[in-house]
Amino acid sequence: MQPVIGIIPSMDNEEKSYYVHPDNVEAIKKAEGLPIIIPFMEDSEQINQLLQWIDGLYLTGGVDIAPKWYGEEPHPKLGRVDPPRDEFEITVIKKFYALQKPIFGVCRGSQALNVALGGKMFQDIYAQMDGELLQHQQKSLAGYTSHQVKITPGSLLEKLTGKTTLQVNSRHHQANRLVAEELQVSAKAQDGVIEAIEGKGDFFVLGVQWHPESLLAKNDEDSLKIYKGFVQACNHE
Ligand code: MN
């Protein structure tokens, strides 16, 4: 039996429909996980039942996270937000983390992970970070890499990839700012932007600011190693 990986989708509020880029689903399948897309729920008992049943939680990219979740008012450069997704995702992350079951987040997912556990974000790195920043909203397609990240020695990310630097894609204007107490930085870009975070405990918790699902769609080996590490950690046999 393959581990069941719950994927949190985005909501298109105009069309009133859930959506997930299929590269996310394909990445879980390639890593030999059984993907399921989970709808937003409010009932705590239903959420608890669902979280008992799934083996791993996968957090996808999406729009910005409302700053109220980390105690701030909106900055003028804050983009579109998705309040129902924020509410559901943050609830689910807290519960799943408390169950000590594996979590992997990409892009917005990495930020949601940090915020749910008490961290803070830059609402817009260009407006709020000092110094000259790299281009983090690349103009090329997501299947191509654009900047480098330096991986923290001894980190889970280093163990997964066997590398200390990685070429990644970049499609974000927000980033993690203060990492939650229970998390640590596992990669940074040359300009200081936090590009990956991970748990300190003995279960798999990882967030990357880039989109490994898009790189894996182009058969990137490092991305496959990351997804395989996640899915293997979800395998409880
Ligand atoms: Mn970046």
mmCIF file of C-alpha atoms and ligand atoms in Angstrom:
data_model
loop_
_atom_site.group_PDB
_atom_site.id
_atom_site.type_symbol
_atom_site.label_atom_id
_atom_site.label_comp_id
_atom_site.label_asym_id
_atom_site.label_seq_id
_atom_site.Cartn_x
_atom_site.Cartn_y
_atom_site.Cartn_z
ATOM 1 C CA MET A 1 0.000 0.000 0.000
ATOM 2 C CA GLN A 2 1.306 3.415 -0.938
ATOM 3 C CA PRO A 3 1.070 6.190 1.669
ATOM 4 C CA VAL A 4 -1.909 8.520 1.199
ATOM 5 C CA ILE A 5 -0.826 12.111 0.645
ATOM 6 C CA GLY A 6 -3.434 14.804 1.238
ATOM 7 C CA ILE A 7 -3.015 17.807 -1.061
ATOM 8 C CA ILE A 8 -4.487 21.176 -0.073
ATOM 9 C CA PRO A 9 -5.892 22.957 -3.145
ATOM 10 C CA SER A 10 -6.501 26.622 -3.907
ATOM 11 C CA MET A 11 -9.936 28.152 -4.376
ATOM 12 C CA ASP A 12 -10.949 30.193 -7.382
ATOM 13 C CA ASN A 13 -13.463 32.458 -5.679
ATOM 14 C CA GLU A 14 -14.906 33.808 -8.947
ATOM 15 C CA GLU A 15 -15.450 30.393 -10.543
ATOM 16 C CA LYS A 16 -16.234 28.852 -7.148
ATOM 17 C CA SER A 17 -14.012 25.862 -7.765
ATOM 18 C CA TYR A 18 -11.001 24.165 -6.227
ATOM 19 C CA TYR A 19 -7.824 23.900 -8.276
ATOM 20 C CA VAL A 20 -4.392 22.286 -8.047
ATOM 21 C CA HIS A 21 -1.700 22.411 -10.705
ATOM 22 C CA PRO A 22 -1.382 18.812 -11.945
ATOM 23 C CA ASP A 23 2.431 18.932 -11.585
ATOM 24 C CA ASN A 24 1.824 18.596 -7.818
ATOM 25 C CA VAL A 25 -0.268 15.468 -8.258
ATOM 26 C CA GLU A 26 2.223 14.001 -10.746
ATOM 27 C CA ALA A 27 5.128 14.668 -8.359
ATOM 28 C CA ILE A 28 3.439 12.669 -5.576
ATOM 29 C CA LYS A 29 2.671 9.846 -8.023
ATOM 30 C CA LYS A 30 6.269 9.771 -9.303
ATOM 31 C CA ALA A 31 7.451 9.481 -5.706
ATOM 32 C CA GLU A 32 5.095 6.511 -5.225
ATOM 33 C CA GLY A 33 2.583 8.251 -3.005
ATOM 34 C CA LEU A 34 -1.191 8.031 -3.432
ATOM 35 C CA PRO A 35 -2.399 11.630 -3.934
ATOM 36 C CA ILE A 36 -5.811 12.868 -2.839
ATOM 37 C CA ILE A 37 -7.047 16.455 -3.033
ATOM 38 C CA ILE A 38 -8.789 17.496 0.149
ATOM 39 C CA PRO A 39 -11.579 20.105 0.180
ATOM 40 C CA PHE A 40 -11.810 22.849 2.817
ATOM 41 C CA MET A 41 -13.753 21.849 5.930
ATOM 42 C CA GLU A 42 -14.832 23.714 9.047
ATOM 43 C CA ASP A 43 -16.024 20.853 11.259
ATOM 44 C CA SER A 44 -13.247 19.985 13.677
ATOM 45 C CA GLU A 45 -14.366 16.337 14.040
ATOM 46 C CA GLN A 46 -14.338 15.843 10.267
ATOM 47 C CA ILE A 47 -10.903 17.414 10.005
ATOM 48 C CA ASN A 48 -9.591 15.175 12.802
ATOM 49 C CA GLN A 49 -10.970 12.082 11.090
ATOM 50 C CA LEU A 50 -9.392 13.053 7.783
ATOM 51 C CA LEU A 51 -6.005 13.733 9.366
ATOM 52 C CA GLN A 52 -6.000 10.337 11.076
ATOM 53 C CA TRP A 53 -6.568 8.729 7.707
ATOM 54 C CA ILE A 54 -3.940 10.492 5.576
ATOM 55 C CA ASP A 55 -0.248 9.650 5.991
ATOM 56 C CA GLY A 56 1.301 12.883 4.749
ATOM 57 C CA LEU A 57 0.264 16.490 4.175
ATOM 58 C CA TYR A 58 1.330 18.332 1.011
ATOM 59 C CA LEU A 59 0.913 22.111 0.846
ATOM 60 C CA THR A 60 0.818 23.635 -2.624
ATOM 61 C CA GLY A 61 1.596 27.121 -3.922
ATOM 62 C CA GLY A 62 -1.040 29.810 -4.255
ATOM 63 C CA VAL A 63 -1.899 33.405 -3.488
ATOM 64 C CA ASP A 64 -0.581 35.451 -0.533
ATOM 65 C CA ILE A 65 -1.322 34.649 3.103
ATOM 66 C CA ALA A 66 -3.346 37.283 4.982
ATOM 67 C CA PRO A 67 -0.975 39.052 7.408
ATOM 68 C CA LYS A 68 -3.461 38.866 10.293
ATOM 69 C CA TRP A 69 -2.235 35.289 10.772
ATOM 70 C CA TYR A 70 1.110 36.646 11.922
ATOM 71 C CA GLY A 71 -0.224 39.723 13.661
ATOM 72 C CA GLU A 72 0.264 42.402 11.000
ATOM 73 C CA GLU A 73 -1.886 44.845 9.071
ATOM 74 C CA PRO A 74 -1.800 44.613 5.241
ATOM 75 C CA HIS A 75 1.147 46.285 3.475
ATOM 76 C CA PRO A 76 0.258 48.124 0.196
ATOM 77 C CA LYS A 77 2.272 45.510 -1.757
ATOM 78 C CA LEU A 78 0.350 42.552 -0.332
ATOM 79 C CA GLY A 79 -1.268 40.621 -3.182
ATOM 80 C CA ARG A 80 -4.556 38.748 -3.416
ATOM 81 C CA VAL A 81 -5.410 36.528 -0.447
ATOM 82 C CA ASP A 82 -7.673 33.497 -0.015
ATOM 83 C CA PRO A 83 -9.259 33.661 3.487
ATOM 84 C CA PRO A 84 -11.040 30.241 3.412
ATOM 85 C CA ARG A 85 -7.813 28.511 2.371
ATOM 86 C CA ASP A 86 -5.791 30.350 5.054
ATOM 87 C CA GLU A 87 -8.270 29.292 7.704
ATOM 88 C CA PHE A 88 -8.409 25.619 6.685
ATOM 89 C CA GLU A 89 -4.720 25.212 5.880
ATOM 90 C CA ILE A 90 -3.448 26.768 9.092
ATOM 91 C CA THR A 91 -5.863 24.668 11.180
ATOM 92 C CA VAL A 92 -4.795 21.492 9.382
ATOM 93 C CA ILE A 93 -1.053 22.209 9.687
ATOM 94 C CA LYS A 94 -1.339 22.778 13.450
ATOM 95 C CA LYS A 95 -3.275 19.548 13.951
ATOM 96 C CA PHE A 96 -1.051 17.481 11.655
ATOM 97 C CA TYR A 97 2.126 18.822 13.236
ATOM 98 C CA ALA A 98 0.744 17.929 16.667
ATOM 99 C CA LEU A 99 0.193 14.370 15.385
ATOM 100 C CA GLN A 100 3.894 14.364 14.343
ATOM 101 C CA LYS A 101 3.061 13.245 10.817
ATOM 102 C CA PRO A 102 5.089 14.323 7.743
ATOM 103 C CA ILE A 103 4.464 17.719 6.122
ATOM 104 C CA PHE A 104 5.947 19.070 2.895
ATOM 105 C CA GLY A 105 5.125 22.564 1.617
ATOM 106 C CA VAL A 106 6.118 24.323 -1.600
ATOM 107 C CA CYS A 107 6.140 28.113 -2.135
ATOM 108 C CA ARG A 108 3.046 29.425 -0.300
ATOM 109 C CA GLY A 109 2.976 26.035 1.455
ATOM 110 C CA SER A 110 6.365 26.757 3.007
ATOM 111 C CA GLN A 111 5.063 30.089 4.278
ATOM 112 C CA ALA A 112 1.818 28.567 5.577
ATOM 113 C CA LEU A 113 3.868 25.982 7.485
ATOM 114 C CA ASN A 114 5.935 28.689 9.152
ATOM 115 C CA VAL A 115 2.988 30.973 9.930
ATOM 116 C CA ALA A 116 0.888 28.110 11.355
ATOM 117 C CA LEU A 117 3.702 27.290 13.779
ATOM 118 C CA GLY A 118 4.139 30.907 14.861
ATOM 119 C CA GLY A 119 6.596 32.391 12.345
ATOM 120 C CA LYS A 120 6.381 35.687 10.462
ATOM 121 C CA MET A 121 6.714 36.645 6.794
ATOM 122 C CA PHE A 122 7.755 39.466 4.528
ATOM 123 C CA GLN A 123 4.528 40.628 2.879
ATOM 124 C CA ASP A 124 6.677 41.840 -0.036
ATOM 125 C CA ILE A 125 10.422 41.192 -0.070
ATOM 126 C CA TYR A 126 11.143 44.100 -2.473
ATOM 127 C CA ALA A 127 9.425 46.649 -0.230
ATOM 128 C CA GLN A 128 10.523 45.215 3.110
ATOM 129 C CA MET A 129 14.019 43.727 2.732
ATOM 130 C CA ASP A 130 17.217 45.778 2.734
ATOM 131 C CA GLY A 131 19.853 45.564 0.022
ATOM 132 C CA GLU A 132 19.745 44.583 -3.627
ATOM 133 C CA LEU A 133 17.635 41.490 -4.131
ATOM 134 C CA LEU A 134 17.725 38.835 -6.831
ATOM 135 C CA GLN A 135 14.873 38.379 -9.266
ATOM 136 C CA HIS A 136 12.543 36.059 -7.348
ATOM 137 C CA GLN A 137 9.725 36.308 -9.880
ATOM 138 C CA GLN A 138 11.484 34.752 -12.822
ATOM 139 C CA LYS A 139 10.321 35.625 -16.330
ATOM 140 C CA SER A 140 11.013 32.169 -17.725
ATOM 141 C CA LEU A 141 8.643 29.217 -17.371
ATOM 142 C CA ALA A 142 8.533 27.400 -14.023
ATOM 143 C CA GLY A 143 10.243 24.318 -15.465
ATOM 144 C CA TYR A 144 13.509 26.294 -15.710
ATOM 145 C CA THR A 145 15.772 27.207 -12.812
ATOM 146 C CA SER A 146 16.867 30.804 -12.271
ATOM 147 C CA HIS A 147 18.804 31.309 -9.016
ATOM 148 C CA GLN A 148 20.931 29.362 -6.600
ATOM 149 C CA VAL A 149 20.313 28.482 -2.963
ATOM 150 C CA LYS A 150 22.877 27.552 -0.326
ATOM 151 C CA ILE A 151 21.803 24.608 1.787
ATOM 152 C CA THR A 152 22.533 24.525 5.539
ATOM 153 C CA PRO A 153 25.135 21.812 6.276
ATOM 154 C CA GLY A 154 23.658 18.882 8.204
ATOM 155 C CA SER A 155 20.087 19.790 7.256
ATOM 156 C CA LEU A 156 17.368 17.407 6.101
ATOM 157 C CA LEU A 157 17.502 19.161 2.716
ATOM 158 C CA GLU A 158 21.215 18.379 2.444
ATOM 159 C CA LYS A 159 20.570 14.747 3.383
ATOM 160 C CA LEU A 160 17.826 14.449 0.766
ATOM 161 C CA THR A 161 19.746 16.005 -2.122
ATOM 162 C CA GLY A 162 23.325 15.255 -1.082
ATOM 163 C CA LYS A 163 24.148 18.836 -2.119
ATOM 164 C CA THR A 164 25.167 22.119 -0.492
ATOM 165 C CA THR A 165 23.988 24.303 -3.380
ATOM 166 C CA LEU A 166 20.985 23.858 -5.628
ATOM 167 C CA GLN A 167 19.663 25.646 -8.715
ATOM 168 C CA VAL A 168 15.992 26.447 -8.194
ATOM 169 C CA ASN A 169 13.127 28.229 -9.904
ATOM 170 C CA SER A 170 11.601 31.279 -8.240
ATOM 171 C CA ARG A 171 8.044 32.606 -8.440
ATOM 172 C CA HIS A 172 7.413 34.514 -5.231
ATOM 173 C CA HIS A 173 7.333 38.077 -3.903
ATOM 174 C CA GLN A 174 6.796 37.026 -0.291
ATOM 175 C CA ALA A 175 9.152 34.984 1.897
ATOM 176 C CA ASN A 176 9.560 33.778 5.446
ATOM 177 C CA ARG A 177 11.016 36.448 7.703
ATOM 178 C CA LEU A 178 11.183 35.048 11.246
ATOM 179 C CA VAL A 179 11.203 31.282 11.412
ATOM 180 C CA ALA A 180 8.957 29.640 14.020
ATOM 181 C CA GLU A 181 10.646 28.359 17.181
ATOM 182 C CA GLU A 182 10.122 24.739 16.140
ATOM 183 C CA LEU A 183 11.599 25.259 12.654
ATOM 184 C CA GLN A 184 15.021 26.158 11.277
ATOM 185 C CA VAL A 185 16.376 27.606 8.031
ATOM 186 C CA SER A 186 17.620 24.937 5.641
ATOM 187 C CA ALA A 187 18.477 27.095 2.609
ATOM 188 C CA LYS A 188 18.963 30.753 1.690
ATOM 189 C CA ALA A 189 19.472 32.648 -1.566
ATOM 190 C CA GLN A 190 22.589 34.792 -1.989
ATOM 191 C CA ASP A 191 20.586 37.937 -1.080
ATOM 192 C CA GLY A 192 19.518 36.475 2.274
ATOM 193 C CA VAL A 193 15.996 35.436 1.285
ATOM 194 C CA ILE A 194 14.981 32.298 3.202
ATOM 195 C CA GLU A 195 14.407 29.599 0.576
ATOM 196 C CA ALA A 196 13.795 26.511 2.718
ATOM 197 C CA ILE A 197 12.807 25.648 6.278
ATOM 198 C CA GLU A 198 12.553 22.368 8.134
ATOM 199 C CA GLY A 199 11.540 20.882 11.467
ATOM 200 C CA LYS A 200 13.900 20.249 14.350
ATOM 201 C CA GLY A 201 12.109 17.104 15.502
ATOM 202 C CA ASP A 202 12.481 13.525 14.299
ATOM 203 C CA PHE A 203 9.624 13.561 11.787
ATOM 204 C CA PHE A 204 9.685 14.969 8.243
ATOM 205 C CA VAL A 205 8.787 18.667 8.092
ATOM 206 C CA LEU A 206 10.075 20.625 5.093
ATOM 207 C CA GLY A 207 9.108 23.762 3.222
ATOM 208 C CA VAL A 208 10.782 25.071 0.082
ATOM 209 C CA GLN A 209 10.160 28.505 -1.377
ATOM 210 C CA TRP A 210 10.555 27.256 -4.940
ATOM 211 C CA HIS A 211 8.429 24.897 -7.076
ATOM 212 C CA PRO A 212 10.117 21.477 -7.209
ATOM 213 C CA GLU A 213 6.933 20.033 -8.774
ATOM 214 C CA SER A 214 7.584 22.120 -11.921
ATOM 215 C CA LEU A 215 11.236 21.007 -12.046
ATOM 216 C CA LEU A 216 10.255 17.375 -11.537
ATOM 217 C CA ALA A 217 7.899 17.703 -14.525
ATOM 218 C CA LYS A 218 11.149 18.240 -16.477
ATOM 219 C CA ASN A 219 12.708 15.179 -14.786
ATOM 220 C CA ASP A 220 14.906 17.050 -12.303
ATOM 221 C CA GLU A 221 16.663 14.446 -10.144
ATOM 222 C CA ASP A 222 17.086 16.586 -7.028
ATOM 223 C CA SER A 223 13.358 17.315 -6.979
ATOM 224 C CA LEU A 224 12.578 13.612 -7.278
ATOM 225 C CA LYS A 225 14.876 12.919 -4.296
ATOM 226 C CA ILE A 226 12.991 15.492 -2.216
ATOM 227 C CA TYR A 227 9.541 14.069 -3.087
ATOM 228 C CA LYS A 228 10.759 10.496 -2.565
ATOM 229 C CA GLY A 229 12.170 11.439 0.843
ATOM 230 C CA PHE A 230 8.815 12.919 1.792
ATOM 231 C CA VAL A 231 6.724 9.974 0.596
ATOM 232 C CA GLN A 232 9.095 7.459 2.231
ATOM 233 C CA ALA A 233 8.758 9.346 5.505
ATOM 234 C CA CYS A 234 4.966 8.938 5.171
ATOM 235 C CA ASN A 235 5.301 5.184 4.848
ATOM 236 C CA HIS A 236 4.506 3.854 8.310
ATOM 237 C CA GLU A 237 5.284 0.199 7.641
HETATM 238 MN MN MN B 1 13.551 32.673 -4.778
#
